[in-house]
CSV table of C-alpha atoms in Angstrom, one decimal:
chain,number,residue,atom,x,y,z
A,671,MET,CA,103.9,81.1,147.4
A,672,ALA,CA,107.4,80.4,148.7
A,673,LYS,CA,110.7,81.9,147.6
A,674,LEU,CA,113.7,79.6,148.2
A,675,GLY,CA,117.4,80.3,148.2
A,676,VAL,CA,120.3,77.9,147.9
A,677,VAL,CA,124.0,78.9,148.4
A,678,VAL,CA,126.8,76.3,147.7
A,679,GLY,CA,130.3,77.5,148.2
A,680,VAL,CA,133.3,75.1,147.9
A,681,ALA,CA,136.5,76.7,149.1
A,682,ASP,CA,138.4,73.6,150.4
A,683,TYR,CA,139.0,70.5,148.3
A,684,THR,CA,140.5,67.1,149.2
A,685,ASN,CA,143.5,68.1,147.2
A,686,PRO,CA,144.6,71.4,148.9
A,687,LEU,CA,146.2,72.5,145.6
A,688,ASN,CA,142.7,73.0,144.3
A,689,ASN,CA,141.5,75.2,147.2
A,690,LEU,CA,139.8,78.5,146.3
A,691,PRO,CA,140.0,80.8,149.3
A,692,ALA,CA,138.0,83.5,147.6
A,693,CYS,CA,134.9,81.3,147.6
A,694,ARG,CA,134.4,81.7,151.3
A,695,ASN,CA,133.8,85.4,150.9
A,696,ASP,CA,131.8,84.8,147.7
A,697,SER,CA,129.3,82.5,149.5
A,698,ALA,CA,129.2,84.7,152.6
A,699,ALA,CA,128.3,87.8,150.6
A,700,ILE,CA,125.6,86.1,148.6
A,701,SER,CA,124.1,84.6,151.7
A,702,GLU,CA,124.1,88.1,153.2
A,703,ILE,CA,122.1,89.4,150.3
A,704,LEU,CA,119.5,86.7,150.4
A,705,GLN,CA,119.1,86.8,154.2
A,706,ASN,CA,118.9,90.6,154.4
A,707,SER,CA,116.7,91.2,151.4
A,708,GLY,CA,113.6,89.9,153.3
A,709,ARG,CA,112.3,88.2,150.2
A,710,PHE,CA,113.2,84.5,150.9
A,711,ASP,CA,111.2,82.1,153.1
A,712,ASP,CA,113.9,79.5,153.4
A,713,ILE,CA,117.6,79.5,152.5
A,714,LEU,CA,119.9,76.4,152.4
A,715,GLN,CA,123.6,77.2,152.9
A,716,LEU,CA,126.2,74.6,152.1
A,717,VAL,CA,129.4,76.6,152.5
A,718,ASP,CA,131.6,74.9,155.1
A,719,GLN,CA,134.1,72.1,154.5
A,720,SER,CA,131.9,69.9,156.7
A,721,ASN,CA,128.9,70.1,154.4
A,722,THR,CA,130.3,70.4,150.8
A,723,SER,CA,131.2,66.8,150.1
A,724,SER,CA,129.3,65.2,147.2
A,725,SER,CA,127.1,62.9,149.4
A,726,ILE,CA,126.1,65.7,151.8
A,727,VAL,CA,125.4,68.2,149.1
A,728,LYS,CA,123.2,65.8,147.1
A,729,ASN,CA,121.4,64.6,150.2
A,730,ARG,CA,120.8,68.1,151.6
A,731,LEU,CA,119.5,69.4,148.2
A,732,SER,CA,117.1,66.4,148.0
A,733,GLU,CA,115.9,66.9,151.6
A,734,PHE,CA,115.4,70.7,150.9
A,735,ALA,CA,113.3,69.9,147.8
A,736,ASP,CA,111.2,67.3,149.7
A,737,LYS,CA,110.6,69.8,152.5
A,738,HIS,CA,108.9,72.2,150.1
A,739,ARG,CA,107.3,69.8,147.7
A,740,SER,CA,103.8,70.3,149.0
A,741,SER,CA,103.9,74.1,148.7
A,742,PRO,CA,103.6,76.2,145.5
A,743,ILE,CA,107.0,77.7,144.7
A,744,GLU,CA,107.2,81.2,143.3
A,745,GLU,CA,111.0,81.4,142.9
A,746,ILE,CA,114.2,79.5,143.5
A,747,VAL,CA,117.6,81.1,143.5
A,748,PHE,CA,120.6,78.8,143.2
A,749,TYR,CA,124.2,80.2,143.7
A,750,PHE,CA,127.4,78.2,143.3
A,751,THR,CA,131.0,79.2,143.7
A,752,GLY,CA,133.8,76.7,143.3
A,753,HIS,CA,135.4,74.7,140.5
A,754,GLY,CA,133.3,73.8,137.6
A,755,ASN,CA,133.7,71.8,134.4
A,756,PHE,CA,131.7,71.4,131.2
A,757,ASP,CA,132.6,68.2,129.4
A,758,GLY,CA,130.6,68.9,126.2
A,759,ASN,CA,127.6,66.9,127.5
A,760,ASP,CA,126.9,68.2,131.0
A,761,PHE,CA,128.1,70.9,133.4
A,762,HIS,CA,129.5,69.6,136.6
A,763,TYR,CA,129.8,71.5,139.9
A,764,LEU,CA,132.9,70.0,141.5
A,765,LEU,CA,132.4,69.4,145.2
A,766,SER,CA,135.0,69.2,148.0
A,767,ASP,CA,135.8,65.5,147.6
A,768,TYR,CA,136.0,65.6,143.8
A,769,ASP,CA,137.9,62.8,142.2
A,770,ALA,CA,138.3,62.8,138.4
A,771,ARG,CA,138.2,59.0,138.4
A,772,LYS,CA,134.8,59.2,140.0
A,773,LYS,CA,133.5,62.3,138.3
A,774,ASN,CA,129.8,61.6,138.4
A,775,LYS,CA,129.9,60.4,142.0
A,776,THR,CA,131.9,63.3,143.4
A,777,SER,CA,130.4,66.2,141.4
A,778,LEU,CA,126.9,67.5,141.0
A,779,SER,CA,125.8,67.4,137.4
A,780,ASN,CA,123.7,70.3,136.1
A,781,THR,CA,121.2,67.7,134.9
A,782,GLU,CA,120.7,66.3,138.4
A,783,LEU,CA,120.4,69.8,139.9
A,784,ASP,CA,117.8,70.8,137.3
A,785,GLY,CA,115.9,67.6,138.0
A,786,ILE,CA,115.7,68.2,141.7
A,787,PHE,CA,114.3,71.7,141.3
A,788,ARG,CA,112.2,71.1,138.2
A,789,SER,CA,110.2,68.7,140.4
A,790,LEU,CA,109.1,71.7,142.5
A,791,ASN,CA,107.7,73.5,139.3
A,792,PRO,CA,108.9,77.0,140.3
A,793,ASP,CA,107.5,80.0,138.5
A,794,LEU,CA,111.0,81.4,138.3
A,795,PHE,CA,114.3,79.5,138.5
A,796,VAL,CA,117.5,81.6,138.8
A,797,LYS,CA,121.0,80.0,138.6
A,798,ILE,CA,124.1,82.1,139.3
A,799,VAL,CA,127.4,80.2,138.8
A,800,ASP,CA,130.8,81.6,139.6
A,801,ALA,CA,132.9,78.6,138.5
A,802,CYS,CA,136.3,79.8,139.5
A,803,HIS,CA,139.5,79.2,137.4
A,804,SER,CA,139.6,75.4,137.5
A,805,GLY,CA,142.7,75.0,135.3
A,806,VAL,CA,140.9,73.7,132.3
A,807,THR,CA,138.8,75.3,129.5
A,808,TYR,CA,135.3,73.9,129.1
A,809,ILE,CA,135.4,73.3,125.3
A,810,LYS,CA,136.6,75.0,122.1
A,811,ASP,CA,133.1,75.8,120.8
A,812,ASP,CA,132.0,79.0,122.6
A,813,ASN,CA,128.3,78.4,121.7
A,814,LYS,CA,128.1,74.8,123.0
A,815,LEU,CA,127.7,75.7,126.6
A,816,GLU,CA,125.0,78.3,125.8
A,817,ASP,CA,123.2,75.8,123.5
A,818,TYR,CA,123.3,73.3,126.3
A,819,LEU,CA,121.8,75.8,128.8
A,820,LYS,CA,119.0,76.5,126.3
A,821,SER,CA,118.4,72.9,125.5
A,822,PRO,CA,114.9,71.3,126.0
A,823,ARG,CA,116.0,69.3,129.0
A,824,ASN,CA,116.5,72.5,130.9
A,825,GLU,CA,113.0,73.7,130.5
A,826,PHE,CA,111.5,75.9,133.2
A,827,SER,CA,108.7,78.4,133.0
A,828,ASN,CA,110.9,81.4,133.5
A,829,ILE,CA,114.7,81.4,133.9
A,830,TYR,CA,117.7,83.6,134.5
A,831,PHE,CA,121.0,81.7,134.1
A,832,MET,CA,124.2,83.6,134.8
A,833,PHE,CA,127.6,82.0,134.2
A,834,SER,CA,130.8,83.8,135.1
A,835,SER,CA,132.5,83.1,131.8
A,836,GLN,CA,132.1,81.8,128.3
A,837,SER,CA,133.0,78.1,127.6
A,838,SER,CA,136.4,78.8,126.2
A,839,GLU,CA,137.5,81.2,129.0
A,840,TYR,CA,138.6,81.2,132.6
A,841,SER,CA,136.9,82.8,135.5
A,842,TYR,CA,139.2,84.9,137.6
A,843,ALA,CA,139.5,85.3,141.4
A,844,SER,CA,141.9,86.9,143.8
A,845,ARG,CA,142.5,85.3,147.2
A,846,LYS,CA,139.8,87.6,148.6
A,847,ILE,CA,136.8,87.4,146.3
A,848,SER,CA,136.0,86.1,142.8
A,849,ASP,CA,135.7,88.8,140.0
A,850,PHE,CA,132.2,87.8,138.9
A,851,THR,CA,130.7,87.8,142.4
A,852,LYS,CA,132.5,91.1,143.2
A,853,SER,CA,130.9,92.6,140.1
A,854,LEU,CA,127.5,91.3,141.3
A,855,ILE,CA,128.0,92.9,144.7
A,856,THR,CA,129.0,96.1,143.1
A,857,ALA,CA,125.8,96.1,141.0
A,858,VAL,CA,123.7,95.7,144.2
A,859,LEU,CA,125.6,98.6,145.8
A,860,ASP,CA,125.0,100.8,142.7
A,861,PHE,CA,121.2,100.5,143.1
A,862,SER,CA,121.2,100.9,146.9
A,863,PRO,CA,118.9,101.8,148.5
A,864,GLY,CA,116.1,100.3,146.4
A,865,PRO,CA,115.0,97.2,144.4
A,866,VAL,CA,117.5,95.5,142.1
A,867,ARG,CA,116.2,93.5,139.1
A,868,TYR,CA,118.0,90.5,137.7
A,869,ARG,CA,118.2,92.6,134.5
A,870,ASP,CA,119.9,95.3,136.4
A,871,LEU,CA,122.5,92.8,137.6
A,872,MET,CA,123.2,91.5,134.1
A,873,SER,CA,123.5,95.0,132.6
A,874,SER,CA,125.9,96.2,135.3
A,875,ILE,CA,128.0,93.1,135.2
A,876,SER,CA,128.2,93.2,131.4
A,877,ASP,CA,129.3,96.8,131.4
A,878,GLU,CA,132.0,96.2,133.9
A,879,PHE,CA,133.6,93.2,132.1
A,880,GLU,CA,133.3,94.9,128.7
A,881,ALA,CA,135.3,97.7,130.2
A,882,THR,CA,137.9,95.6,132.0
A,883,GLY,CA,138.2,92.6,129.7
A,884,GLY,CA,139.4,89.2,130.9
A,885,GLN,CA,136.3,87.0,131.1
A,886,THR,CA,132.9,87.4,129.3
A,887,PRO,CA,129.9,86.4,131.4
A,888,LEU,CA,127.2,84.3,129.8
A,889,PHE,CA,123.5,85.0,130.4
A,890,VAL,CA,120.5,83.0,129.4
A,891,VAL,CA,117.1,84.7,129.9
A,892,GLN,CA,113.5,83.5,129.5
A,893,ALA,CA,111.6,85.9,131.7
A,894,LYS,CA,109.9,89.3,131.9
A,895,ASN,CA,113.0,91.3,132.8
A,896,THR,CA,111.0,92.9,135.6
A,897,GLU,CA,111.6,90.3,138.4
A,898,ILE,CA,113.4,91.6,141.5
A,899,PHE,CA,116.6,90.0,142.8
A,900,CYS,CA,116.7,91.8,146.1
A,901,ASP,CA,115.9,95.1,147.9
A,902,SER,CA,119.2,96.7,148.8
A,903,SER,CA,118.9,98.6,152.0
A,904,VAL,CA,121.5,101.0,153.6
A,905,GLU,CA,122.2,98.3,156.2
A,906,LEU,CA,122.8,95.6,153.6
A,907,ALA,CA,125.0,98.0,151.5
A,908,ALA,CA,127.2,98.6,154.6
A,909,LYS,CA,127.7,94.9,155.1
A,910,LEU,CA,128.5,94.2,151.4
A,911,ARG,CA,131.1,96.9,151.3
A,912,SER,CA,133.2,95.0,153.8
A,913,TYR,CA,133.6,92.2,151.3
A,914,LEU,CA,135.2,94.7,148.8
A,915,LEU,CA,137.8,96.0,151.3
A,916,GLU,CA,141.4,94.9,151.0
A,917,ASN,CA,141.0,92.8,154.2
A,918,SER,CA,137.5,91.5,154.5
A,919,SER,CA,137.8,89.8,157.8
A,920,PRO,CA,137.6,91.9,161.0
A,921,PRO,CA,140.8,92.7,162.8
A,922,THR,CA,141.6,90.7,165.9
A,923,GLN,CA,142.0,92.5,169.3
A,924,SER,CA,145.8,92.3,169.0
A,925,GLU,CA,145.7,93.8,165.6
A,926,LYS,CA,143.5,96.6,166.8
A,927,THR,CA,145.9,97.6,169.5
A,928,LEU,CA,149.1,97.5,167.4
A,929,SER,CA,150.9,100.9,167.4
A,930,LEU,CA,151.8,102.5,164.1
A,931,LYS,CA,155.4,101.4,164.5
A,932,ASP,CA,154.4,97.8,165.1
A,933,ARG,CA,152.1,97.8,162.1
A,934,VAL,CA,154.9,99.1,159.9
A,935,LEU,CA,157.4,96.6,161.2
A,936,SER,CA,154.8,93.8,160.7
A,937,ALA,CA,154.4,94.9,157.1
A,938,GLU,CA,158.2,94.9,156.7
A,939,LYS,CA,158.2,91.2,157.0
A,940,MET,CA,156.5,90.9,153.6
A,941,PHE,CA,159.2,92.8,151.7
A,942,CYS,CA,161.9,91.0,149.6
A,943,THR,CA,165.3,92.1,148.5
A,944,LYS,CA,166.2,91.9,144.9
A,945,GLU,CA,168.5,89.0,145.5
A,946,GLU,CA,165.7,87.0,147.2
A,947,ALA,CA,163.3,87.9,144.4
A,948,VAL,CA,165.7,86.8,141.7
A,949,LYS,CA,166.2,83.4,143.5
A,950,ILE,CA,162.4,83.0,143.6
A,951,VAL,CA,162.1,83.6,139.8
A,952,GLU,CA,165.0,81.1,139.1
A,953,ASN,CA,163.1,78.5,141.1
A,954,ILE,CA,160.0,78.8,138.9
A,955,GLU,CA,161.9,77.1,136.0
A,956,LYS,CA,163.2,74.4,138.4
A,957,ALA,CA,159.7,73.8,139.8
A,958,PHE,CA,158.3,73.1,136.3
A,959,GLU,CA,161.3,70.8,135.5
A,960,GLU,CA,160.4,68.7,138.5
A,961,GLN,CA,156.7,68.2,137.6
A,962,GLU,CA,155.3,64.9,136.3
A,963,ILE,CA,153.1,64.8,133.3
A,964,LEU,CA,149.5,63.5,133.9
A,965,GLU,CA,149.6,59.7,133.9
A,966,ASP,CA,147.1,59.4,131.1
A,967,ILE,CA,149.3,61.3,128.7
A,968,ARG,CA,152.7,60.6,130.2
A,969,GLU,CA,153.7,58.2,127.4
A,970,LEU,CA,152.8,60.8,124.7
A,971,TYR,CA,154.8,63.8,125.7
A,972,SER,CA,158.1,65.0,127.1
A,973,ILE,CA,158.8,68.3,128.8
A,974,LYS,CA,160.8,71.1,127.2
A,975,ILE,CA,161.3,74.4,129.0
A,976,THR,CA,162.7,77.5,127.3
A,977,SER,CA,163.3,80.9,128.8
A,978,PHE,CA,163.1,84.2,127.0
A,979,ASP,CA,164.5,87.7,127.8
A,980,TYR,CA,161.9,89.6,125.9
A,981,ILE,CA,158.2,90.4,126.2
A,982,PRO,CA,155.8,87.7,125.0
A,983,THR,CA,153.7,88.4,121.9
A,984,GLU,CA,150.1,89.5,122.2
A,985,SER,CA,150.6,91.0,125.6
A,986,ALA,CA,148.3,94.0,125.4
A,987,THR,CA,146.0,92.4,128.0
A,988,ILE,CA,148.9,92.4,130.5
A,989,GLY,CA,149.7,96.0,129.7
A,990,LYS,CA,146.1,97.1,130.2
A,991,TRP,CA,145.9,95.3,133.6
A,992,ILE,CA,149.1,97.0,134.7
A,993,ASN,CA,147.7,100.3,133.6
A,994,GLU,CA,144.5,99.7,135.5
A,995,ASN,CA,146.2,98.6,138.7
A,996,PRO,CA,148.8,101.3,139.5
A,997,SER,CA,148.4,100.6,143.3
A,998,GLU,CA,150.1,97.3,142.9
A,999,GLU,CA,153.5,99.2,142.4
A,1000,LEU,CA,154.8,96.5,140.0
A,1001,PHE,CA,158.2,96.7,138.3
A,1002,ALA,CA,156.5,97.0,134.9
A,1003,ALA,CA,154.7,99.6,132.9
A,1004,PRO,CA,152.3,99.6,129.9
A,1005,ILE,CA,153.6,100.6,126.5
A,1006,LYS,CA,151.3,103.1,124.8
A,1007,SER,CA,151.3,104.0,121.2
A,1008,GLN,CA,149.3,106.2,118.8
A,1009,GLU,CA,146.8,104.5,116.5
A,1010,THR,CA,145.2,105.9,113.4
A,1011,TYR,CA,141.6,105.0,112.6
A,1012,LEU,CA,138.7,106.2,110.5
A,1013,ALA,CA,135.6,107.9,112.0
A,1014,PRO,CA,132.6,109.8,110.6
A,1015,ASP,CA,133.3,113.5,110.3
A,1016,PHE,CA,130.3,114.7,112.3
A,1017,GLU,CA,132.0,118.0,113.2
A,1018,SER,CA,131.8,119.2,109.6
A,1019,GLN,CA,128.0,118.9,109.4
A,1020,LEU,CA,126.2,122.2,109.6
A,1021,ASN,CA,124.0,121.4,112.6
A,1022,SER,CA,122.5,118.6,114.7
A,1023,ILE,CA,119.5,118.2,112.4
A,1024,THR,CA,121.8,117.8,109.4
A,1025,ARG,CA,123.9,115.3,111.3
A,1026,PHE,CA,120.9,113.3,112.1
A,1027,LEU,CA,119.6,113.2,108.6
A,1028,THR,CA,123.0,112.4,107.2
A,1029,ILE,CA,123.7,109.3,109.4
A,1030,SER,CA,120.1,108.0,109.7
A,1031,GLY,CA,118.5,108.6,106.4
A,1032,ALA,CA,119.2,107.7,102.8
A,1033,ASN,CA,122.4,109.7,102.7
A,1034,ALA,CA,124.2,107.4,105.3
A,1035,ASP,CA,126.6,106.3,102.7
A,1036,ASN,CA,127.7,109.8,102.0
A,1037,VAL,CA,129.1,110.5,105.5
A,1038,LYS,CA,132.6,111.8,105.1
A,1039,MET,CA,135.2,109.6,106.9
A,1040,VAL,CA,138.3,111.3,108.4
A,1041,SER,CA,141.5,109.9,110.0
A,1042,LYS,CA,141.7,110.3,113.8
A,1043,THR,CA,144.2,109.2,116.3
A,1044,ARG,CA,144.0,107.6,119.8
A,1045,ILE,CA,146.3,106.2,122.4
A,1046,VAL,CA,146.2,102.4,122.8
A,1047,ILE,CA,148.2,100.0,125.0
A,1048,SER,CA,150.0,97.5,122.8
A,1049,GLU,CA,152.2,95.6,125.3
A,1050,TYR,CA,154.2,96.1,128.5
A,1051,LYS,CA,157.8,96.5,129.6
A,1052,VAL,CA,159.7,95.3,132.7
A,1053,THR,CA,161.3,98.1,134.6
A,1054,THR,CA,163.7,96.1,136.6
A,1055,THR,CA,166.9,94.3,135.6
A,1056,GLY,CA,168.8,91.2,136.5
A,1057,LEU,CA,165.9,88.7,136.3
A,1058,PRO,CA,166.8,85.3,134.9
A,1059,PHE,CA,164.0,85.6,132.3
A,1060,ILE,CA,161.0,87.7,131.3
A,1061,TYR,CA,158.8,84.7,130.5
A,1062,ILE,CA,159.2,81.0,130.0
A,1063,SER,CA,157.6,78.4,127.7
A,1064,ILE,CA,156.7,75.0,129.2
A,1065,ARG,CA,156.1,72.8,126.2
A,1066,LEU,CA,154.7,69.3,126.1
A,1067,GLU,CA,156.7,67.9,123.2
A,1068,PRO,CA,155.2,65.0,121.3
A,1069,LYS,CA,156.9,61.6,121.5
A,1070,ILE,CA,154.7,60.2,118.7
A,1071,LYS,CA,153.4,61.6,115.4
A,1072,ALA,CA,149.6,61.4,116.3
A,1073,VAL,CA,149.7,64.3,118.8
A,1074,ASP,CA,150.4,68.0,118.5
A,1075,PRO,CA,152.6,70.1,120.8
A,1076,VAL,CA,150.9,72.2,123.5
A,1077,GLU,CA,152.6,74.8,125.7
A,1078,CYS,CA,152.2,77.3,128.5
A,1079,HIS,CA,153.7,80.7,128.6
A,1080,VAL,CA,154.3,82.1,132.2
A,1081,ALA,CA,155.3,85.7,132.6
A,1082,PRO,CA,156.1,86.8,136.2
A,1083,ILE,CA,155.9,90.4,137.1
A,1084,LEU,CA,157.3,91.5,140.5
A,1085,SER,CA,156.9,94.2,143.1
A,1086,ARG,CA,158.8,94.4,146.4
A,1087,THR,CA,156.2,92.1,148.0
A,1088,LYS,CA,154.2,90.3,145.3
A,1089,MET,CA,154.6,88.3,142.2
A,1090,VAL,CA,151.8,88.4,139.6
A,1091,LEU,CA,152.0,85.3,137.3
A,1092,PHE,CA,150.3,85.8,133.9
A,1093,TYR,CA,149.9,82.6,131.9
A,1094,ARG,CA,148.2,81.3,128.8
A,1095,PHE,CA,148.0,78.0,126.9
A,1096,ARG,CA,148.6,77.3,123.2
A,1097,LYS,CA,148.1,74.4,120.9
A,1098,LEU,CA,150.3,74.2,117.9
A,1099,SER,CA,149.8,72.5,114.6
A,1100,PHE,CA,152.4,71.2,112.1
A,1101,THR,CA,152.8,73.2,109.0
A,1102,ASP,CA,155.7,71.1,107.8
A,1103,TRP,CA,157.2,67.8,108.7
A,1104,GLU,CA,159.1,69.2,111.7
A,1105,GLU,CA,157.7,72.8,112.0
A,1106,ALA,CA,154.7,73.5,114.3
A,1107,THR,CA,153.1,76.9,114.7
A,1108,GLN,CA,150.4,78.4,116.9
A,1109,LYS,CA,146.9,77.4,116.1
A,1110,THR,CA,144.8,78.3,119.2
A,1111,THR,CA,145.7,80.4,122.2
A,1112,THR,CA,143.7,81.0,125.4
A,1113,LYS,CA,143.4,84.4,127.0
A,1114,TRP,CA,145.9,85.4,129.6
A,1115,ALA,CA,145.0,84.2,133.1
A,1116,ARG,CA,146.4,85.7,136.3
A,1117,ASP,CA,147.4,84.6,139.8
A,1118,GLU,CA,149.0,86.7,142.6
A,1119,VAL,CA,151.2,85.4,145.3
A,1120,PHE,CA,153.3,87.0,148.0
A,1121,LEU,CA,157.0,86.5,147.5
A,1122,LYS,CA,157.6,85.4,151.1
A,1123,ASN,CA,154.9,82.8,150.9
A,1124,GLU,CA,156.8,79.7,149.6
A,1125,GLN,CA,153.8,77.4,150.0
A,1126,ASP,CA,151.5,79.7,148.0
A,1127,ILE,CA,154.0,80.0,145.2
A,1128,GLU,CA,154.5,76.2,145.1
A,1129,SER,CA,150.8,75.5,145.0
A,1130,THR,CA,150.2,78.2,142.3
A,1131,LEU,CA,152.9,76.8,140.0
A,1132,LYS,CA,151.4,73.3,140.6
A,1133,LYS,CA,148.0,74.6,139.6
A,1134,ILE,CA,149.4,76.1,136.4
A,1135,TRP,CA,151.2,72.8,135.6
A,1136,ASN,CA,148.0,70.8,136.2
A,1137,ALA,CA,146.1,73.2,134.0
A,1138,LEU,CA,148.6,72.6,131.2
A,1139,CYS,CA,148.2,68.9,131.5
A,1140,ASP,CA,144.4,69.3,131.5
A,1141,TYR,CA,144.6,71.5,128.4
A,1142,ALA,CA,146.6,68.8,126.5
A,1143,TYR,CA,144.3,66.1,127.8
A,1144,THR,CA,141.1,68.0,126.7
A,1145,TYR,CA,142.6,68.6,123.3
A,1146,LEU,CA,143.3,64.8,122.9
A,1147,LYS,CA,139.8,63.9,124.0
A,1148,GLU,CA,138.4,66.2,121.4
A,1149,LYS,CA,140.7,65.0,118.6
A,1150,TYR,CA,140.2,61.3,119.4
A,1151,PRO,CA,136.6,61.0,120.7
A,1152,ASP,CA,135.2,57.8,121.9
A,1153,VAL,CA,132.1,57.0,119.9
A,1154,ASP,CA,130.5,55.1,122.8
A,1155,SER,CA,131.0,57.7,125.6
A,1156,ALA,CA,131.7,61.3,126.3
A,1157,VAL,CA,134.8,60.6,128.3
A,1158,VAL,CA,137.7,58.7,126.7
A,1159,SER,CA,140.9,57.1,128.0
A,1160,THR,CA,144.0,58.4,126.3
A,1161,ASN,CA,146.0,55.2,126.9
A,1162,GLY,CA,143.8,53.1,124.7
A,1163,ASP,CA,142.1,50.8,127.3
A,1164,ASP,CA,138.5,50.7,128.3
A,1165,SER,CA,138.8,52.8,131.5
A,1166,ALA,CA,137.4,56.3,131.7
A,1167,ALA,CA,139.2,59.2,133.2
A,1168,THR,CA,139.2,63.0,133.2
A,1169,ALA,CA,141.9,65.4,134.3
A,1170,ASP,CA,141.8,66.6,137.8
A,1171,THR,CA,140.9,70.2,138.1
């Protein structure tokens, strides 16, 4: 019986603002695992810009399935890295020529993908999806994506479905590699040398994200929990470690022969003066002022930008990230405080047998509780001065009464070479005729840019702006659903459109 692998990695999109450089290494690393495990009889790789358009991907998947239709299939592993979107009815893998006005044509729906592979009747179907930060949350209901994946139309004999984040969250990525795929690689390395089960992958990935926070992977399992993903050899482990290094691509000959002095002088070009950095931060506000609201909601909102010289509320996530990444040498520090909490007083029990009987038997309610203290990170502080603001609010202010305000908070944190942009989205609701307060807030997302890379800064700010427009657009679609279709037009005509991600 044949075992098949499919790797689809979309790093480059028609709109370069949507490019995801990390996806190149994502797909290369997973291809390395499938090729070197020795378990797969045929592997289809669609990872270059030349073969990730919608027409090519759909044709190649159909041809691949037809090629193996006459053979019994033991296992199919499908991996995708790129932008993804769940519209409440179907999950869409956004391909390189994606156009929101032609969503179904320029993306691969999960329904279509399942139909292609269900026709092969595999004993086991594995789907690993690292849908990188696309600038739009899937839906408000965290359970809806999971319910969709478990729905009858997705029936296979045995399945492992692994999604990089819950439906209301973002998936994170650096410019080097996506966090979810990085965690998967780390799991394979942890079990090297030797076999790695799918259950081992899920356990390791869950442990890592529970410890670090950010996104929460989603797993759907209908299998024995004994199936093997790969056999991790010493050779494979050596190749995978290269993807986790700071620079994953091999050095060129000229880089190899640079003297220490030349390497230092080359690095010097990346450093900024304080005056240069202050100017860059000032331009953040100007960049948002020059943006245009998404056409479908342009008549509904105006732009209001407010700067603040203090730390945003609910910033513990930022403080924890700073604390866990001291090598970034940022001009910021976590604020730690002492917290009091109640805990069982096990120490006062006479011996381990007494402790066991006390907490597990009928006397569990009699366990004495005592106050203890622990150190927690509550927020962060900026350790430099002279910045034009600590964070800004970009608010879409309603022009009409039928819509609520939405806003984005952007908090830049600097080092001498980089700027880390933390941002989140909030929807407000009116509590009085003129007063609106926070109702829902997304978790903090993060992007890193080099201060000397003007183009990267510009594209990142554009991505954040697009994400804010998408957030408002998605809220309006949910508040005013079209009873005849899943996608509505916010300008009241009969056309259908979705926000570009």
